[in-house]
Amino acid sequence: MAVDGISVGAIEEPGLLVLVGVTHDDTPEQAGRLAAKLWGLRILDGEKSCSDIGAPLLVISQFTLYADLAKGRRPSWSAAAPGPVADAVVQALRDLGARVETGVFGADMKVSLVNDGPVTIIVDL
């Protein structure tokens, strides 16, 4: 991943790219449950989890996941919580022993991935 042309938050081995959308009423307890779910998901090769093989996670706070398109032609992001709220997921993963790289909230990020699947999973707690 590159932020303003500088490579940051890269993982060079199989792992998970996690786009985290957080709203204002999400709690630290929910962040902990989400972290535990992500850490234990058996979706890697051989039905392994990140916790089974020590695979890294690249976690990117994405306020745009809370875009509301119900009215007009411009999205509203009023339901999205500020970036620091998503940091609770990162900290909970690290508390579980996960190796976590992160994006930069609010930055113009260029994210690339090699998707082994294609598999995209939405985890909504």
Short mmCIF file of N, CA and C in Angstrom, two decimals:
data_model
loop_
_atom_site.label_atom_id
_atom_site.label_comp_id
_atom_site.label_asym_id
_atom_site.label_seq_id
_atom_site.Cartn_x
_atom_site.Cartn_y
_atom_site.Cartn_z
N MET A 1 0.84 -1.16 0.00
CA MET A 1 0.00 0.00 0.00
C MET A 1 0.89 1.23 0.00
N ALA A 2 0.44 2.26 -0.69
CA ALA A 2 1.20 3.51 -0.73
C ALA A 2 0.33 4.66 -0.24
N VAL A 3 0.91 5.50 0.59
CA VAL A 3 0.26 6.71 1.07
C VAL A 3 1.12 7.87 0.61
N ASP A 4 0.52 8.74 -0.19
CA ASP A 4 1.26 9.87 -0.75
C ASP A 4 2.56 9.42 -1.41
N GLY A 5 2.49 8.29 -2.14
CA GLY A 5 3.64 7.80 -2.89
C GLY A 5 4.67 7.03 -2.08
N ILE A 6 4.45 6.89 -0.77
CA ILE A 6 5.40 6.19 0.11
C ILE A 6 4.79 4.85 0.50
N SER A 7 5.53 3.77 0.33
CA SER A 7 5.05 2.44 0.66
C SER A 7 4.96 2.29 2.19
N VAL A 8 3.78 1.93 2.68
CA VAL A 8 3.55 1.70 4.11
C VAL A 8 2.62 0.52 4.27
N GLY A 9 2.57 -0.06 5.44
CA GLY A 9 1.59 -1.07 5.79
C GLY A 9 1.51 -2.26 4.87
N ALA A 10 2.62 -2.69 4.32
CA ALA A 10 2.59 -3.81 3.38
C ALA A 10 2.77 -5.13 4.11
N ILE A 11 2.11 -6.16 3.59
CA ILE A 11 2.39 -7.53 4.01
C ILE A 11 2.76 -8.30 2.74
N GLU A 12 3.77 -9.12 2.85
CA GLU A 12 4.32 -9.81 1.67
C GLU A 12 4.05 -11.30 1.68
N GLU A 13 3.15 -11.75 2.54
CA GLU A 13 2.84 -13.17 2.64
C GLU A 13 1.34 -13.33 2.78
N PRO A 14 0.82 -14.54 2.64
CA PRO A 14 -0.62 -14.72 2.78
C PRO A 14 -1.13 -14.21 4.13
N GLY A 15 -2.25 -13.54 4.09
CA GLY A 15 -2.89 -12.99 5.29
C GLY A 15 -4.22 -12.41 4.89
N LEU A 16 -4.72 -11.49 5.69
CA LEU A 16 -6.02 -10.88 5.41
C LEU A 16 -5.90 -9.38 5.22
N LEU A 17 -6.63 -8.87 4.24
CA LEU A 17 -6.84 -7.44 4.09
C LEU A 17 -8.21 -7.16 4.69
N VAL A 18 -8.25 -6.33 5.72
CA VAL A 18 -9.48 -6.05 6.45
C VAL A 18 -9.83 -4.58 6.31
N LEU A 19 -10.98 -4.30 5.71
CA LEU A 19 -11.49 -2.94 5.62
C LEU A 19 -12.51 -2.78 6.74
N VAL A 20 -12.21 -1.92 7.71
CA VAL A 20 -13.04 -1.78 8.91
C VAL A 20 -13.89 -0.52 8.80
N GLY A 21 -15.20 -0.71 8.86
CA GLY A 21 -16.14 0.42 8.93
C GLY A 21 -16.71 0.49 10.33
N VAL A 22 -16.59 1.63 10.97
CA VAL A 22 -17.04 1.79 12.35
C VAL A 22 -18.02 2.96 12.42
N THR A 23 -19.09 2.75 13.16
CA THR A 23 -20.06 3.83 13.34
C THR A 23 -19.99 4.34 14.77
N HIS A 24 -20.69 5.44 15.04
CA HIS A 24 -20.57 6.14 16.32
C HIS A 24 -20.97 5.32 17.54
N ASP A 25 -21.90 4.39 17.36
CA ASP A 25 -22.34 3.64 18.54
C ASP A 25 -21.66 2.27 18.68
N ASP A 26 -20.62 2.02 17.88
CA ASP A 26 -19.83 0.80 18.07
C ASP A 26 -19.03 0.93 19.37
N THR A 27 -18.85 -0.21 20.04
CA THR A 27 -18.24 -0.21 21.37
C THR A 27 -16.90 -0.96 21.36
N PRO A 28 -16.08 -0.74 22.39
CA PRO A 28 -14.85 -1.52 22.52
C PRO A 28 -15.11 -3.02 22.60
N GLU A 29 -16.25 -3.41 23.19
CA GLU A 29 -16.59 -4.83 23.27
C GLU A 29 -16.83 -5.40 21.87
N GLN A 30 -17.51 -4.63 21.01
CA GLN A 30 -17.72 -5.08 19.64
C GLN A 30 -16.39 -5.18 18.89
N ALA A 31 -15.51 -4.22 19.14
CA ALA A 31 -14.18 -4.26 18.51
C ALA A 31 -13.45 -5.53 18.93
N GLY A 32 -13.54 -5.91 20.18
CA GLY A 32 -12.90 -7.12 20.67
C GLY A 32 -13.49 -8.37 20.04
N ARG A 33 -14.82 -8.41 19.90
CA ARG A 33 -15.46 -9.56 19.25
C ARG A 33 -15.07 -9.66 17.78
N LEU A 34 -15.02 -8.50 17.11
CA LEU A 34 -14.62 -8.49 15.70
C LEU A 34 -13.18 -8.98 15.56
N ALA A 35 -12.30 -8.50 16.42
CA ALA A 35 -10.90 -8.92 16.38
C ALA A 35 -10.78 -10.42 16.57
N ALA A 36 -11.49 -10.96 17.55
CA ALA A 36 -11.44 -12.41 17.80
C ALA A 36 -11.97 -13.19 16.60
N LYS A 37 -13.03 -12.68 15.98
CA LYS A 37 -13.60 -13.35 14.81
C LYS A 37 -12.59 -13.34 13.66
N LEU A 38 -11.99 -12.18 13.39
CA LEU A 38 -11.02 -12.08 12.30
C LEU A 38 -9.80 -12.97 12.55
N TRP A 39 -9.30 -12.98 13.75
CA TRP A 39 -8.11 -13.73 14.13
C TRP A 39 -8.36 -15.23 13.99
N GLY A 40 -9.59 -15.66 14.22
CA GLY A 40 -9.90 -17.09 14.21
C GLY A 40 -10.59 -17.62 12.95
N LEU A 41 -10.91 -16.74 12.00
CA LEU A 41 -11.60 -17.18 10.78
C LEU A 41 -10.76 -18.21 10.04
N ARG A 42 -11.33 -19.37 9.77
CA ARG A 42 -10.61 -20.45 9.08
C ARG A 42 -10.86 -20.35 7.58
N ILE A 43 -10.29 -19.32 6.96
CA ILE A 43 -10.52 -19.08 5.53
C ILE A 43 -9.24 -19.05 4.71
N LEU A 44 -8.11 -19.28 5.34
CA LEU A 44 -6.85 -19.33 4.61
C LEU A 44 -6.63 -20.75 4.07
N ASP A 45 -5.60 -20.92 3.26
CA ASP A 45 -5.32 -22.20 2.63
C ASP A 45 -5.32 -23.33 3.66
N GLY A 46 -5.98 -24.43 3.33
CA GLY A 46 -6.05 -25.56 4.25
C GLY A 46 -6.99 -25.33 5.41
N GLU A 47 -7.94 -24.42 5.25
CA GLU A 47 -8.89 -24.05 6.32
C GLU A 47 -8.17 -23.62 7.60
N LYS A 48 -7.09 -22.89 7.41
CA LYS A 48 -6.33 -22.35 8.55
C LYS A 48 -6.78 -20.93 8.82
N SER A 49 -6.54 -20.47 10.02
CA SER A 49 -6.83 -19.09 10.41
C SER A 49 -5.51 -18.33 10.57
N CYS A 50 -5.61 -17.04 10.67
CA CYS A 50 -4.41 -16.23 10.95
C CYS A 50 -3.78 -16.69 12.26
N SER A 51 -4.61 -17.01 13.25
CA SER A 51 -4.06 -17.45 14.54
C SER A 51 -3.37 -18.80 14.43
N ASP A 52 -3.84 -19.67 13.53
CA ASP A 52 -3.22 -20.98 13.36
C ASP A 52 -1.80 -20.88 12.82
N ILE A 53 -1.59 -19.96 11.85
CA ILE A 53 -0.30 -19.93 11.16
C ILE A 53 0.45 -18.61 11.35
N GLY A 54 -0.06 -17.75 12.21
CA GLY A 54 0.62 -16.47 12.46
C GLY A 54 0.58 -15.54 11.26
N ALA A 55 -0.46 -15.66 10.44
CA ALA A 55 -0.57 -14.82 9.25
C ALA A 55 -0.89 -13.38 9.64
N PRO A 56 -0.32 -12.43 8.91
CA PRO A 56 -0.56 -11.01 9.22
C PRO A 56 -1.92 -10.52 8.73
N LEU A 57 -2.33 -9.40 9.27
CA LEU A 57 -3.55 -8.72 8.83
C LEU A 57 -3.19 -7.29 8.49
N LEU A 58 -3.67 -6.82 7.35
CA LEU A 58 -3.55 -5.42 6.97
C LEU A 58 -4.91 -4.81 7.21
N VAL A 59 -5.01 -3.94 8.22
CA VAL A 59 -6.28 -3.36 8.64
C VAL A 59 -6.34 -1.91 8.21
N ILE A 60 -7.37 -1.59 7.45
CA ILE A 60 -7.54 -0.23 6.94
C ILE A 60 -8.88 0.30 7.40
N SER A 61 -8.86 1.43 8.10
CA SER A 61 -10.08 2.08 8.53
C SER A 61 -10.71 2.76 7.32
N GLN A 62 -11.94 2.36 6.99
CA GLN A 62 -12.62 2.85 5.80
C GLN A 62 -13.92 3.53 6.19
N PHE A 63 -13.89 4.82 6.44
CA PHE A 63 -15.12 5.52 6.78
C PHE A 63 -16.11 5.46 5.62
N THR A 64 -15.62 5.28 4.40
CA THR A 64 -16.51 5.25 3.24
C THR A 64 -17.40 4.02 3.22
N LEU A 65 -17.10 2.99 4.03
CA LEU A 65 -17.99 1.84 4.11
C LEU A 65 -19.33 2.22 4.72
N TYR A 66 -19.40 3.34 5.38
CA TYR A 66 -20.65 3.81 5.95
C TYR A 66 -21.31 4.88 5.09
N ALA A 67 -21.04 4.87 3.81
CA ALA A 67 -21.67 5.83 2.90
C ALA A 67 -23.17 5.58 2.86
N ASP A 68 -23.95 6.64 2.99
CA ASP A 68 -25.41 6.57 2.89
C ASP A 68 -25.81 7.21 1.57
N LEU A 69 -26.38 6.41 0.69
CA LEU A 69 -26.76 6.87 -0.63
C LEU A 69 -28.27 7.02 -0.78
N ALA A 70 -28.99 7.05 0.34
CA ALA A 70 -30.45 7.07 0.30
C ALA A 70 -31.01 8.35 -0.31
N LYS A 71 -30.34 9.47 -0.13
CA LYS A 71 -30.86 10.74 -0.62
C LYS A 71 -29.86 11.40 -1.56
N GLY A 72 -30.38 12.02 -2.59
CA GLY A 72 -29.54 12.80 -3.48
C GLY A 72 -28.56 11.96 -4.27
N ARG A 73 -27.56 12.65 -4.81
CA ARG A 73 -26.56 11.99 -5.65
C ARG A 73 -25.17 11.99 -5.02
N ARG A 74 -25.05 12.53 -3.82
CA ARG A 74 -23.77 12.52 -3.11
C ARG A 74 -23.90 11.68 -1.85
N PRO A 75 -22.88 10.87 -1.58
CA PRO A 75 -22.95 10.07 -0.35
C PRO A 75 -22.77 10.93 0.89
N SER A 76 -23.41 10.49 1.95
CA SER A 76 -23.23 11.11 3.26
C SER A 76 -22.46 10.12 4.13
N TRP A 77 -21.50 10.64 4.87
CA TRP A 77 -20.73 9.78 5.76
C TRP A 77 -21.00 10.13 7.23
N SER A 78 -22.18 10.68 7.51
CA SER A 78 -22.47 11.12 8.87
C SER A 78 -22.55 9.97 9.86
N ALA A 79 -22.79 8.74 9.40
CA ALA A 79 -22.85 7.59 10.31
C ALA A 79 -21.48 7.03 10.64
N ALA A 80 -20.45 7.44 9.92
CA ALA A 80 -19.10 6.91 10.14
C ALA A 80 -18.46 7.56 11.36
N ALA A 81 -17.82 6.73 12.16
CA ALA A 81 -17.10 7.24 13.33
C ALA A 81 -15.73 7.73 12.89
N PRO A 82 -15.11 8.61 13.68
CA PRO A 82 -13.75 9.06 13.36
C PRO A 82 -12.75 7.91 13.41
N GLY A 83 -11.63 8.08 12.70
CA GLY A 83 -10.61 7.05 12.61
C GLY A 83 -10.17 6.42 13.91
N PRO A 84 -9.94 7.20 14.96
CA PRO A 84 -9.45 6.59 16.20
C PRO A 84 -10.37 5.50 16.77
N VAL A 85 -11.66 5.54 16.46
CA VAL A 85 -12.56 4.50 16.95
C VAL A 85 -12.18 3.15 16.34
N ALA A 86 -11.79 3.13 15.07
CA ALA A 86 -11.38 1.88 14.42
C ALA A 86 -10.08 1.35 15.02
N ASP A 87 -9.31 2.19 15.66
CA ASP A 87 -8.06 1.74 16.27
C ASP A 87 -8.29 0.69 17.34
N ALA A 88 -9.50 0.64 17.91
CA ALA A 88 -9.81 -0.36 18.93
C ALA A 88 -9.74 -1.77 18.34
N VAL A 89 -10.11 -1.95 17.09
CA VAL A 89 -10.02 -3.26 16.44
C VAL A 89 -8.55 -3.65 16.29
N VAL A 90 -7.73 -2.71 15.85
CA VAL A 90 -6.30 -2.97 15.68
C VAL A 90 -5.68 -3.35 17.02
N GLN A 91 -5.99 -2.60 18.06
CA GLN A 91 -5.41 -2.88 19.37
C GLN A 91 -5.88 -4.23 19.90
N ALA A 92 -7.17 -4.55 19.70
CA ALA A 92 -7.69 -5.84 20.16
C ALA A 92 -7.00 -7.00 19.43
N LEU A 93 -6.74 -6.84 18.13
CA LEU A 93 -6.01 -7.87 17.39
C LEU A 93 -4.60 -8.03 17.94
N ARG A 94 -3.93 -6.92 18.18
CA ARG A 94 -2.57 -6.98 18.72
C ARG A 94 -2.56 -7.61 20.10
N ASP A 95 -3.60 -7.33 20.91
CA ASP A 95 -3.69 -7.94 22.24
C ASP A 95 -3.83 -9.46 22.14
N LEU A 96 -4.41 -9.95 21.02
CA LEU A 96 -4.54 -11.39 20.79
C LEU A 96 -3.25 -12.01 20.27
N GLY A 97 -2.27 -11.17 19.95
CA GLY A 97 -1.00 -11.66 19.45
C GLY A 97 -0.85 -11.55 17.94
N ALA A 98 -1.79 -10.89 17.28
CA ALA A 98 -1.75 -10.76 15.82
C ALA A 98 -0.69 -9.77 15.39
N ARG A 99 -0.11 -10.04 14.23
CA ARG A 99 0.80 -9.11 13.56
C ARG A 99 -0.07 -8.26 12.64
N VAL A 100 -0.15 -6.96 12.93
CA VAL A 100 -1.07 -6.08 12.23
C VAL A 100 -0.32 -4.91 11.61
N GLU A 101 -0.59 -4.69 10.33
CA GLU A 101 -0.15 -3.47 9.64
C GLU A 101 -1.40 -2.63 9.44
N THR A 102 -1.22 -1.33 9.32
CA THR A 102 -2.38 -0.45 9.19
C THR A 102 -2.22 0.54 8.04
N GLY A 103 -3.36 1.06 7.65
CA GLY A 103 -3.39 2.18 6.72
C GLY A 103 -3.29 3.48 7.50
N VAL A 104 -3.56 4.58 6.83
CA VAL A 104 -3.52 5.90 7.45
C VAL A 104 -4.90 6.53 7.26
N PHE A 105 -5.62 6.73 8.36
CA PHE A 105 -6.98 7.24 8.26
C PHE A 105 -7.01 8.60 7.56
N GLY A 106 -7.90 8.72 6.60
CA GLY A 106 -8.09 9.98 5.90
C GLY A 106 -7.08 10.25 4.79
N ALA A 107 -6.11 9.37 4.62
CA ALA A 107 -5.08 9.58 3.59
C ALA A 107 -5.59 9.05 2.25
N ASP A 108 -4.98 9.52 1.19
CA ASP A 108 -5.25 9.02 -0.15
C ASP A 108 -4.38 7.78 -0.33
N MET A 109 -4.96 6.61 -0.05
CA MET A 109 -4.21 5.37 -0.07
C MET A 109 -4.41 4.64 -1.39
N LYS A 110 -3.37 4.04 -1.88
CA LYS A 110 -3.42 3.17 -3.05
C LYS A 110 -3.20 1.75 -2.54
N VAL A 111 -4.26 0.98 -2.50
CA VAL A 111 -4.20 -0.37 -1.94
C VAL A 111 -4.27 -1.38 -3.07
N SER A 112 -3.36 -2.33 -3.06
CA SER A 112 -3.41 -3.41 -4.04
C SER A 112 -3.35 -4.74 -3.31
N LEU A 113 -3.97 -5.74 -3.91
CA LEU A 113 -3.92 -7.06 -3.30
C LEU A 113 -3.98 -8.12 -4.38
N VAL A 114 -3.52 -9.29 -4.02
CA VAL A 114 -3.70 -10.47 -4.83
C VAL A 114 -4.75 -11.30 -4.10
N ASN A 115 -5.91 -11.41 -4.71
CA ASN A 115 -7.03 -12.09 -4.06
C ASN A 115 -7.01 -13.55 -4.45
N ASP A 116 -6.90 -14.44 -3.48
CA ASP A 116 -6.92 -15.87 -3.71
C ASP A 116 -8.34 -16.33 -3.50
N GLY A 117 -9.08 -16.40 -4.56
CA GLY A 117 -10.48 -16.76 -4.40
C GLY A 117 -11.23 -16.72 -5.72
N PRO A 118 -11.99 -15.79 -6.00
CA PRO A 118 -12.22 -14.55 -5.25
C PRO A 118 -13.17 -14.76 -4.09
N VAL A 119 -12.78 -14.26 -2.95
CA VAL A 119 -13.60 -14.35 -1.75
C VAL A 119 -13.60 -13.00 -1.06
N THR A 120 -14.78 -12.47 -0.84
CA THR A 120 -14.94 -11.27 -0.02
C THR A 120 -16.01 -11.60 1.02
N ILE A 121 -15.70 -11.37 2.26
CA ILE A 121 -16.61 -11.72 3.36
C ILE A 121 -16.93 -10.47 4.15
N ILE A 122 -18.20 -10.25 4.42
CA ILE A 122 -18.63 -9.15 5.28
C ILE A 122 -18.93 -9.71 6.66
N VAL A 123 -18.26 -9.18 7.67
CA VAL A 123 -18.49 -9.58 9.05
C VAL A 123 -19.17 -8.41 9.74
N ASP A 124 -20.42 -8.59 10.08
CA ASP A 124 -21.21 -7.52 10.71
C ASP A 124 -21.66 -8.00 12.08
N LEU A 125 -21.14 -7.39 13.12
CA LEU A 125 -21.49 -7.81 14.49
C LEU A 125 -22.53 -6.89 15.09
#
